Tab-separated table of C-alpha atoms and ligand atoms in Angstrom:
chain	number	residue	atom	x	y	z
A	29	MET	CA	-25.418	-15.192	-11.797
A	30	ARG	CA	-26.559	-15.028	-8.419
A	31	ILE	CA	-22.916	-14.744	-6.848
A	32	SER	CA	-21.879	-11.830	-9.589
A	33	LYS	CA	-25.199	-10.145	-8.347
A	34	THR	CA	-24.099	-10.356	-5.000
A	35	LEU	CA	-20.868	-9.113	-5.369
A	36	LEU	CA	-22.354	-6.206	-7.215
A	37	VAL	CA	-24.292	-4.965	-4.455
A	38	VAL	CA	-21.543	-5.359	-2.026
A	39	ALA	CA	-19.343	-3.364	-4.027
A	40	LEU	CA	-21.965	-0.667	-4.870
A	41	VAL	CA	-22.473	-0.711	-1.078
A	42	SER	CA	-18.776	-0.383	-0.240
A	43	ALA	CA	-17.941	2.121	-2.484
A	44	SER	CA	-20.597	4.334	-1.121
A	45	ILE	CA	-19.979	3.896	2.774
A	46	ALA	CA	-16.274	4.663	1.693
A	47	SER	CA	-17.036	7.989	-0.095
A	48	PHE	CA	-19.152	8.823	2.774
A	49	ALA	CA	-16.522	7.698	5.476
A	50	GLN	CA	-14.202	10.610	3.825
A	51	THR	CA	-16.665	13.258	3.949
A	52	PRO	CA	-16.724	16.013	6.326
A	53	ALA	CA	-19.559	15.443	8.803
A	54	LYS	CA	-20.804	18.745	8.373
A	55	THR	CA	-21.456	18.984	4.808
A	56	GLU	CA	-23.112	16.059	4.072
A	57	THR	CA	-25.618	17.544	1.345
A	58	LYS	CA	-24.908	17.995	-2.473
A	59	ALA	CA	-21.131	19.442	-1.848
A	60	ALA	CA	-20.719	16.086	0.042
A	61	ALA	CA	-21.948	13.576	-3.533
A	62	ALA	CA	-19.463	15.475	-5.407
A	63	ALA	CA	-16.429	15.302	-2.927
A	64	PRO	CA	-13.516	14.035	-4.157
A	65	VAL	CA	-13.300	9.706	-3.581
A	66	LEU	CA	-10.212	9.562	-0.829
A	67	ALA	CA	-7.641	7.613	-2.023
A	68	ALA	CA	-9.175	7.647	-6.054
A	69	THR	CA	-6.008	5.762	-6.980
A	70	PRO	CA	-3.615	3.857	-4.673
A	71	PRO	CA	-1.538	6.116	-2.292
A	72	MET	CA	1.714	7.105	-3.189
A	73	GLY	CA	4.574	8.504	-0.698
A	74	TRP	CA	7.139	7.518	1.817
A	75	ASN	CA	7.238	5.973	5.233
A	76	SER	CA	9.929	6.031	7.626
A	77	TRP	CA	9.534	2.636	8.832
A	78	ASN	CA	11.542	0.099	6.385
A	79	PHE	CA	14.447	2.849	6.608
A	80	PHE	CA	14.803	4.774	10.209
A	81	ALA	CA	12.655	1.996	12.055
A	82	GLY	CA	12.467	3.446	15.885
A	83	LYS	CA	14.753	5.863	14.993
A	84	VAL	CA	12.861	8.368	13.334
A	85	THR	CA	12.946	12.103	13.997
A	86	ASP	CA	11.219	15.561	13.197
A	87	GLN	CA	14.085	16.221	11.383
A	88	ASP	CA	14.231	13.016	9.480
A	89	ILE	CA	10.624	13.747	8.200
A	90	ARG	CA	11.289	16.920	7.370
A	91	ASN	CA	14.423	15.925	5.506
A	92	ALA	CA	12.018	13.526	3.264
A	93	ALA	CA	9.844	16.114	2.424
A	94	ASP	CA	12.421	17.941	0.883
A	95	GLN	CA	14.081	15.296	-0.729
A	96	ILE	CA	11.111	14.106	-2.155
A	97	VAL	CA	10.626	17.668	-3.961
A	98	ALA	CA	14.176	17.702	-4.743
A	99	THR	CA	14.622	14.427	-6.427
A	100	GLY	CA	11.539	14.612	-8.441
A	101	MET	CA	9.557	12.224	-6.629
A	102	LYS	CA	6.364	14.466	-5.987
A	103	ASP	CA	6.364	15.300	-9.475
A	104	ALA	CA	6.202	11.801	-9.934
A	105	GLY	CA	3.072	11.463	-7.760
A	106	TYR	CA	4.827	10.798	-4.400
A	107	ILE	CA	2.891	13.085	-1.985
A	108	TYR	CA	2.352	11.602	1.452
A	109	ILE	CA	5.017	11.635	4.043
A	110	ASN	CA	4.127	9.135	6.584
A	111	ILE	CA	5.688	8.815	10.489
A	112	ASP	CA	5.557	5.348	11.459
A	113	ASP	CA	6.114	3.840	15.127
A	114	THR	CA	7.657	5.253	18.000
A	115	TRP	CA	6.245	9.061	17.701
A	116	GLU	CA	4.507	8.536	20.798
A	117	ALA	CA	4.604	9.658	24.370
A	118	GLU	CA	2.080	9.320	27.322
A	119	ARG	CA	-1.136	10.725	27.687
A	120	ASP	CA	-1.948	13.450	30.372
A	121	GLU	CA	-4.390	13.321	32.885
A	122	SER	CA	-7.113	14.290	30.301
A	123	GLY	CA	-6.324	11.137	28.453
A	124	VAL	CA	-4.498	13.557	25.632
A	125	LEU	CA	-1.457	11.572	24.111
A	126	HIS	CA	1.599	13.597	23.739
A	127	THR	CA	4.408	13.363	21.224
A	128	ASN	CA	7.817	12.276	22.741
A	129	SER	CA	10.968	14.368	22.618
A	130	LYS	CA	12.190	13.193	19.056
A	131	PHE	CA	8.566	15.065	17.672
A	132	PRO	CA	8.409	18.232	19.274
A	133	ASP	CA	5.760	20.062	17.466
A	134	MET	CA	3.340	17.950	15.609
A	135	LYS	CA	1.445	20.534	14.005
A	136	ALA	CA	4.324	22.476	12.711
A	137	LEU	CA	5.728	19.620	11.058
A	138	ALA	CA	2.265	18.912	9.616
A	139	ASP	CA	2.413	22.798	8.608
A	140	TYR	CA	6.163	22.187	7.351
A	141	VAL	CA	5.072	19.077	5.288
A	142	HIS	CA	1.829	20.698	3.882
A	143	SER	CA	4.154	23.862	3.037
A	144	LYS	CA	5.885	21.897	0.646
A	145	GLY	CA	2.628	20.693	-0.883
A	146	LEU	CA	2.816	17.121	0.526
A	147	LYS	CA	0.856	15.230	2.705
A	148	LEU	CA	1.203	13.814	6.693
A	149	GLY	CA	0.467	10.569	7.941
A	150	ILE	CA	1.028	8.727	11.462
A	151	TYR	CA	0.845	5.437	12.562
A	152	SER	CA	-1.197	4.008	16.121
A	153	GLY	CA	-2.804	1.155	16.660
A	154	PRO	CA	-6.268	-0.119	18.609
A	155	GLY	CA	-4.386	-1.775	21.319
A	156	LEU	CA	-2.523	-0.399	24.892
A	157	LYS	CA	0.661	-0.379	22.948
A	158	THR	CA	1.819	-0.230	19.626
A	159	CYS	CA	4.413	-2.793	17.874
A	160	ALA	CA	7.304	-1.290	19.149
A	161	GLY	CA	5.760	-0.496	22.618
A	162	TYR	CA	4.466	2.972	22.387
A	163	THR	CA	1.176	4.358	23.429
A	164	ALA	CA	-1.561	3.385	21.374
A	165	SER	CA	-5.436	4.304	21.164
A	166	LEU	CA	-7.085	1.812	22.994
A	167	GLU	CA	-10.279	3.726	24.591
A	168	HIS	CA	-8.633	6.950	23.145
A	169	GLU	CA	-10.104	6.443	19.113
A	170	ALA	CA	-12.574	9.476	18.800
A	171	GLN	CA	-9.923	11.748	21.118
A	172	ASP	CA	-6.985	10.567	19.078
A	173	ALA	CA	-8.565	11.152	15.836
A	174	GLN	CA	-9.695	14.588	16.610
A	175	LEU	CA	-6.001	15.528	17.915
A	176	TYR	CA	-4.934	14.329	14.475
A	177	ALA	CA	-7.395	15.926	12.452
A	178	SER	CA	-6.260	19.240	14.857
A	179	TRP	CA	-2.443	18.535	13.545
A	180	GLY	CA	-3.700	18.423	9.808
A	181	ILE	CA	-3.063	14.536	9.699
A	182	ASP	CA	-4.018	13.365	6.491
A	183	TYR	CA	-3.420	9.488	6.822
A	184	LEU	CA	-3.435	7.412	9.520
A	185	LYS	CA	-1.483	3.667	9.592
A	186	TYR	CA	-3.789	1.688	12.050
A	187	ASP	CA	-1.670	-1.485	13.404
A	188	LEU	CA	-3.289	-4.248	15.569
A	189	CYS	CA	-0.469	-5.608	17.098
A	190	SER	CA	-1.002	-6.046	20.899
A	191	PHE	CA	-4.424	-5.707	20.662
A	192	ARG	CA	-4.385	-9.018	19.448
A	193	ARG	CA	-2.468	-10.456	22.853
A	194	ASP	CA	-4.017	-8.080	24.971
A	195	GLN	CA	-7.439	-8.012	24.302
A	196	MET	CA	-8.606	-10.622	21.505
A	197	ALA	CA	-6.710	-13.460	22.914
A	198	ALA	CA	-7.004	-12.284	26.552
A	199	LYS	CA	-10.845	-12.100	26.373
A	200	ALA	CA	-11.797	-14.541	24.356
A	201	PRO	CA	-8.988	-17.068	24.631
A	202	ASN	CA	-10.501	-20.193	22.720
A	203	ASP	CA	-12.780	-18.298	20.776
A	204	LYS	CA	-10.948	-17.611	17.014
A	205	ALA	CA	-14.294	-16.063	15.487
A	206	GLU	CA	-15.135	-13.889	18.902
A	207	GLN	CA	-11.556	-12.878	18.261
A	208	MET	CA	-11.647	-11.648	14.737
A	209	ARG	CA	-15.406	-9.855	15.675
A	210	MET	CA	-13.107	-8.120	18.405
A	211	MET	CA	-10.652	-6.745	15.760
A	212	VAL	CA	-12.790	-5.910	13.207
A	213	ALA	CA	-15.306	-3.646	15.951
A	214	ALA	CA	-11.813	-2.308	16.743
A	215	TYR	CA	-11.182	-1.025	13.064
A	216	GLU	CA	-14.806	-0.184	12.964
A	217	LYS	CA	-14.606	2.037	15.728
A	218	MET	CA	-11.541	4.030	14.901
A	219	GLY	CA	-12.877	4.218	11.378
A	220	LYS	CA	-15.829	6.000	12.539
A	221	ALA	CA	-13.550	8.281	14.960
A	222	LEU	CA	-12.042	9.204	11.878
A	223	LYS	CA	-15.343	9.992	9.884
A	224	ASP	CA	-16.045	12.112	12.999
A	225	ALA	CA	-12.965	14.371	13.185
A	226	GLY	CA	-14.331	15.957	10.201
A	227	ARG	CA	-10.984	15.953	8.373
A	228	PRO	CA	-10.270	13.204	5.381
A	229	ILE	CA	-7.832	10.912	6.812
A	230	VAL	CA	-6.750	7.837	4.349
A	231	TYR	CA	-7.503	5.023	6.729
A	232	SER	CA	-4.678	2.060	6.084
A	233	LEU	CA	-5.978	-1.265	8.135
A	234	CYS	CA	-2.611	-2.807	9.102
A	235	GLN	CA	-3.498	-6.176	10.772
A	236	TYR	CA	-1.910	-8.421	8.252
A	237	GLY	CA	-4.633	-9.867	6.210
A	238	TRP	CA	-5.968	-11.573	9.116
A	239	ASP	CA	-9.464	-12.610	8.274
A	240	ALA	CA	-9.619	-11.493	4.769
A	241	PRO	CA	-10.041	-7.732	5.480
A	242	TRP	CA	-10.722	-7.268	2.048
A	243	GLU	CA	-14.487	-8.336	2.646
A	244	TRP	CA	-15.084	-6.253	5.312
A	245	ALA	CA	-12.506	-3.054	5.517
A	246	PRO	CA	-14.131	-1.039	2.854
A	247	ALA	CA	-17.494	-1.014	4.679
A	248	LEU	CA	-15.935	0.734	7.367
A	249	GLY	CA	-14.270	3.275	5.602
A	250	GLY	CA	-10.684	1.730	5.178
A	251	ASN	CA	-8.772	2.735	2.358
A	252	LEU	CA	-6.584	0.162	2.113
A	253	TRP	CA	-5.814	-3.094	3.982
A	254	ARG	CA	-2.535	-4.912	4.789
A	255	THR	CA	-2.770	-8.606	2.945
A	256	THR	CA	0.333	-10.241	4.365
A	257	GLY	CA	2.752	-9.850	7.187
A	258	ASP	CA	5.836	-7.528	7.039
A	259	VAL	CA	7.776	-7.450	4.076
A	260	GLN	CA	11.628	-7.461	4.344
A	261	ALA	CA	14.057	-6.477	1.920
A	262	ASN	CA	15.082	-9.780	0.246
A	263	TRP	CA	13.710	-11.546	-2.583
A	264	GLY	CA	12.361	-14.214	-0.598
A	265	SER	CA	10.081	-12.241	1.362
A	266	ILE	CA	8.808	-9.936	-1.881
A	267	TYR	CA	8.134	-13.097	-4.146
A	268	ASN	CA	6.558	-14.734	-1.409
A	269	ILE	CA	4.159	-11.544	-1.073
A	270	ILE	CA	3.578	-11.663	-4.796
A	271	ASN	CA	2.105	-15.400	-4.550
A	272	GLN	CA	-0.192	-14.501	-1.985
A	273	GLN	CA	-1.886	-11.485	-3.933
A	274	ALA	CA	-3.432	-13.844	-6.404
A	275	GLY	CA	-7.257	-13.842	-6.542
A	276	LEU	CA	-7.176	-10.677	-4.810
A	277	ALA	CA	-8.183	-8.461	-7.656
A	278	LYS	CA	-12.075	-7.812	-7.632
A	279	TYR	CA	-11.444	-6.220	-4.219
A	280	ALA	CA	-9.160	-3.519	-5.046
A	281	GLY	CA	-11.029	-0.377	-6.637
A	282	PRO	CA	-11.124	3.479	-6.156
A	283	GLY	CA	-10.955	4.283	-2.617
A	284	HIS	CA	-10.098	0.825	-1.228
A	285	TRP	CA	-7.327	-0.822	-1.767
A	286	ASN	CA	-5.567	-4.708	-1.522
A	287	ASP	CA	-1.949	-3.128	0.583
A	288	PRO	CA	1.034	-5.725	-0.039
A	289	ASP	CA	3.102	-3.736	2.225
A	290	MET	CA	5.492	-0.809	1.498
A	291	LEU	CA	8.335	-0.917	-0.608
A	292	GLU	CA	11.836	-1.810	-0.551
A	293	VAL	CA	13.111	-0.412	-3.943
A	294	GLY	CA	16.594	0.852	-2.923
A	295	ASN	CA	16.818	-1.357	0.503
A	296	GLY	CA	18.930	-4.152	1.468
A	297	LYS	CA	20.536	-6.204	-1.042
A	298	LEU	CA	17.924	-6.448	-3.631
A	299	THR	CA	19.580	-6.544	-7.195
A	300	LEU	CA	18.655	-3.973	-9.836
A	301	ALA	CA	16.277	-6.707	-11.490
A	302	GLU	CA	14.439	-7.459	-7.987
A	303	ASN	CA	14.111	-3.857	-7.489
A	304	ARG	CA	12.402	-3.713	-10.986
A	305	SER	CA	10.403	-6.605	-10.511
A	306	HIS	CA	9.012	-5.324	-7.070
A	307	PHE	CA	8.317	-2.196	-8.692
A	308	SER	CA	6.541	-3.640	-11.601
A	309	LEU	CA	4.685	-5.970	-9.663
A	310	TRP	CA	3.417	-3.372	-6.925
A	311	ALA	CA	2.260	-1.402	-9.891
A	312	MET	CA	0.316	-4.412	-11.796
A	313	LEU	CA	-1.376	-4.930	-8.349
A	314	ALA	CA	-2.478	-1.607	-7.745
A	315	ALA	CA	-0.489	-1.567	-4.516
A	316	PRO	CA	0.295	1.561	-2.717
A	317	LEU	CA	3.310	3.008	-3.712
A	318	LEU	CA	5.043	3.855	0.132
A	319	ALA	CA	8.827	4.268	-0.832
A	320	GLY	CA	10.830	3.258	2.480
A	321	ASN	CA	14.690	4.192	1.750
A	322	ASP	CA	17.188	6.592	2.322
A	323	LEU	CA	16.500	9.334	0.043
A	324	PRO	CA	19.243	11.692	0.847
A	325	ASN	CA	21.438	9.040	-0.412
A	326	MET	CA	19.085	7.204	-3.382
A	327	LYS	CA	21.489	6.051	-5.986
A	328	PRO	CA	20.479	7.249	-10.055
A	329	GLU	CA	19.522	4.081	-10.956
A	330	ILE	CA	16.813	3.426	-7.893
A	331	LYS	CA	15.760	6.861	-7.988
A	332	ALA	CA	14.712	5.744	-12.250
A	333	ILE	CA	12.875	2.743	-10.918
A	334	LEU	CA	11.110	4.655	-8.002
A	335	THR	CA	10.309	7.584	-11.074
A	336	ASN	CA	9.770	5.572	-13.820
A	337	GLY	CA	6.109	7.051	-14.981
A	338	ASP	CA	5.161	4.283	-17.689
A	339	VAL	CA	5.095	2.165	-14.559
A	340	ILE	CA	3.745	4.559	-12.233
A	341	ALA	CA	0.992	5.076	-14.811
A	342	ILE	CA	-0.222	1.336	-14.462
A	343	ASP	CA	-0.391	1.616	-10.824
A	344	GLN	CA	-2.238	4.729	-10.995
A	345	ASP	CA	-4.535	3.724	-13.985
A	346	LYS	CA	-7.802	5.684	-12.900
A	347	LEU	CA	-9.800	2.017	-13.412
A	348	GLY	CA	-8.022	0.745	-10.379
A	349	HIS	CA	-8.359	-2.830	-12.091
A	350	GLN	CA	-5.720	-4.708	-9.766
A	351	ALA	CA	-3.415	-7.566	-11.907
A	352	SER	CA	-4.754	-11.012	-12.149
A	353	HIS	CA	-2.248	-13.848	-12.181
A	354	VAL	CA	-3.080	-15.368	-15.433
A	355	TYR	CA	-0.650	-18.522	-15.653
A	356	SER	CA	2.704	-19.765	-14.716
A	357	ASP	CA	4.947	-22.063	-16.963
A	358	GLY	CA	7.868	-23.375	-14.568
A	359	GLU	CA	9.242	-20.629	-12.787
A	360	VAL	CA	8.271	-18.173	-14.895
A	361	ASP	CA	4.844	-16.227	-13.885
A	362	VAL	CA	2.580	-14.263	-15.866
A	363	TRP	CA	0.187	-11.300	-14.836
A	364	SER	CA	-2.345	-9.184	-16.458
A	365	ARG	CA	-4.474	-6.282	-15.859
A	366	THR	CA	-6.662	-4.043	-18.101
A	367	LEU	CA	-6.350	-0.582	-18.025
A	368	SER	CA	-8.432	2.555	-19.351
A	369	GLY	CA	-8.868	3.612	-22.534
A	370	GLY	CA	-8.820	-0.113	-23.663
A	371	ALA	CA	-5.286	-0.839	-22.822
A	372	MET	CA	-3.697	-3.224	-21.031
A	373	ALA	CA	-0.531	-4.185	-19.215
A	374	ILE	CA	0.994	-7.471	-19.284
A	375	ALA	CA	4.160	-8.577	-16.258
A	376	VAL	CA	6.089	-11.498	-17.120
A	377	LEU	CA	8.448	-12.304	-14.242
A	378	ASN	CA	11.199	-14.579	-13.961
A	379	ALA	CA	11.204	-15.716	-10.504
A	380	GLY	CA	13.810	-18.545	-11.174
A	381	SER	CA	17.509	-18.002	-10.123
A	382	ASP	CA	18.857	-19.018	-13.585
A	383	ARG	CA	18.760	-17.076	-16.884
A	384	VAL	CA	15.283	-17.982	-17.994
A	385	SER	CA	17.206	-19.017	-21.533
A	386	ILE	CA	18.231	-22.367	-20.061
A	387	HIS	CA	14.820	-23.249	-19.200
A	388	PRO	CA	12.922	-21.882	-22.691
A	389	PHE	CA	9.901	-19.871	-21.590
A	390	HIS	CA	7.476	-19.242	-24.871
A	391	LEU	CA	4.811	-17.053	-24.311
A	392	SER	CA	1.028	-17.645	-24.460
A	393	LEU	CA	-1.090	-14.692	-26.229
A	394	ALA	CA	-3.968	-17.127	-26.412
A	395	LYS	CA	-3.573	-17.722	-22.587
A	396	LEU	CA	-3.790	-13.874	-22.622
A	397	GLY	CA	-7.102	-13.755	-24.137
A	398	LEU	CA	-4.619	-12.106	-27.129
A	399	HIS	CA	-4.982	-12.938	-30.642
A	400	GLY	CA	-1.843	-12.500	-33.116
A	401	PRO	CA	0.815	-9.961	-33.077
A	402	GLN	CA	0.245	-7.768	-30.513
A	403	LYS	CA	1.976	-4.195	-30.603
A	404	GLY	CA	3.104	-2.429	-27.235
A	405	LYS	CA	6.057	-0.640	-25.323
A	406	ASP	CA	8.316	-2.097	-23.064
A	407	LEU	CA	7.959	-0.029	-19.917
A	408	TRP	CA	11.430	-0.452	-18.343
A	409	THR	CA	13.633	0.192	-22.075
A	410	GLY	CA	10.900	2.521	-23.389
A	411	LYS	CA	11.440	0.509	-26.525
A	412	ASP	CA	8.183	-0.472	-28.600
A	413	VAL	CA	8.049	-3.855	-28.540
A	414	THR	CA	5.829	-6.575	-30.580
A	415	LEU	CA	4.602	-9.436	-28.544
A	416	ASN	CA	4.046	-12.740	-31.111
A	417	GLU	CA	2.470	-15.984	-30.076
A	418	GLY	CA	4.911	-18.577	-28.954
A	419	MET	CA	7.684	-16.083	-28.621
A	420	PRO	CA	10.550	-17.312	-26.370
A	421	ILE	CA	11.617	-14.467	-23.887
A	422	GLU	CA	14.723	-14.228	-22.208
A	423	LEU	CA	14.968	-12.557	-18.668
A	424	ASP	CA	17.316	-12.463	-16.187
A	425	SER	CA	17.078	-14.027	-12.844
A	426	HIS	CA	14.056	-12.235	-10.794
A	427	ASP	CA	13.909	-9.716	-13.615
A	428	THR	CA	10.420	-8.765	-15.406
A	429	LEU	CA	9.623	-8.080	-18.914
A	430	LEU	CA	6.565	-4.940	-18.488
A	431	VAL	CA	4.885	-4.267	-21.526
A	432	ARG	CA	1.612	-1.729	-22.126
A	433	ILE	CA	-0.281	-2.794	-24.973
A	434	ALA	CA	-2.189	-0.111	-26.576
A	435	SER	CA	-4.789	-1.606	-28.422
A	436	PRO	CA	-4.888	-5.255	-27.574
A	437	LYS	CA	-6.786	-7.626	-29.790
B	521	LIG	C1	4.609	-3.982	12.255
B	521	LIG	C2	4.148	-3.371	10.877
B	521	LIG	C3	5.043	-2.856	10.394
B	521	LIG	C4	5.562	-1.451	11.145
B	521	LIG	C5	5.610	-1.950	12.870
B	521	LIG	C6	6.251	-0.763	13.577
B	521	LIG	O1	5.128	-4.834	12.498
B	521	LIG	O2	3.496	-4.273	10.312
B	521	LIG	O3	4.872	-2.047	9.130
B	521	LIG	O4	4.700	-0.289	11.104
B	521	LIG	O5	4.882	-2.684	12.961
B	521	LIG	O6	5.976	-1.196	15.182
């Protein structure tokens, strides 16, 4: 009892701080109370890093915006076009940060992205340098936040990187606890700077899940926080990340989300089954859906995955109840989440490298708290299905059965 009461208080305080954090400073009255929650559902969009890495240019971002509209991804909900690392140049004598030659005019770029009905994101970090060695925000947090607001930036990914070596390890070499306090303070500083800048800017913490950010990030205005190290475009990396999400469901909710990192759907040598599973599990996990693929050359089958409205609706369900890992049976993992209107989603993932039929897997509805046949929809075939107690389920290697049950019993 005591624990649940404490959690409730923490959740209420977090929710009120999170909604306050995105409120323009001058309207903290009745209008502020009615202001929409920033990132009320997990942010959706596209980020430059997984495909372009350090090569990204202004033109690539404009093309991405064009493609998000042309492919129907915007209509499916992908709204943020996020520039990752390598847009930065140096500061001038007033400390104002300038863009490098790849990004000649950030305000004009923001205007272009906004003209498409989309939003623009940017990247920095609390250290002197970003991960790619470009100028970051140390001791210029307020100035940078104001600069982003003046350009019309809508989203900031704030990446720890050099801060851990040059600040945390350098200033408190043998004191891990002090290092963590420094890290939290650095994120708090930028959270306050963004709030003071007076523009709703989604605040994305990127510090690889160190020191349980799900416990402290919402209170300092964080809308999402990475839970692990960097994702890579291979199944091992994706499955490893999935396994690190168990237990985090209670920390997600409108305005504040666990972030298992950006999507690799369509990248590397992922099979179609792996792409489907990656997208299915990110949707179950109420994860931000930030595509990172080569949009102009997107294959139809990849577009079909990224724009599957039924799967996106699971991710974007307004309750924001992240899935929990319910049980595993050998190489098969079963996750479930509750949805608005009393509905439920179930994901059955075959993590094995051979077909399940040679290691029979039988679904336990009882373990999911269900009794008797359950009518649902298979969200990848679009067909009606009935799940029965103990039914055998055959799945190809690394594929996922994703079912929405409208009225679970
Ligand atoms: C870190 C982040 C990545 C990306 C790169 C950019 O590795 O975790 O997502 O932003 O930095 O340098």
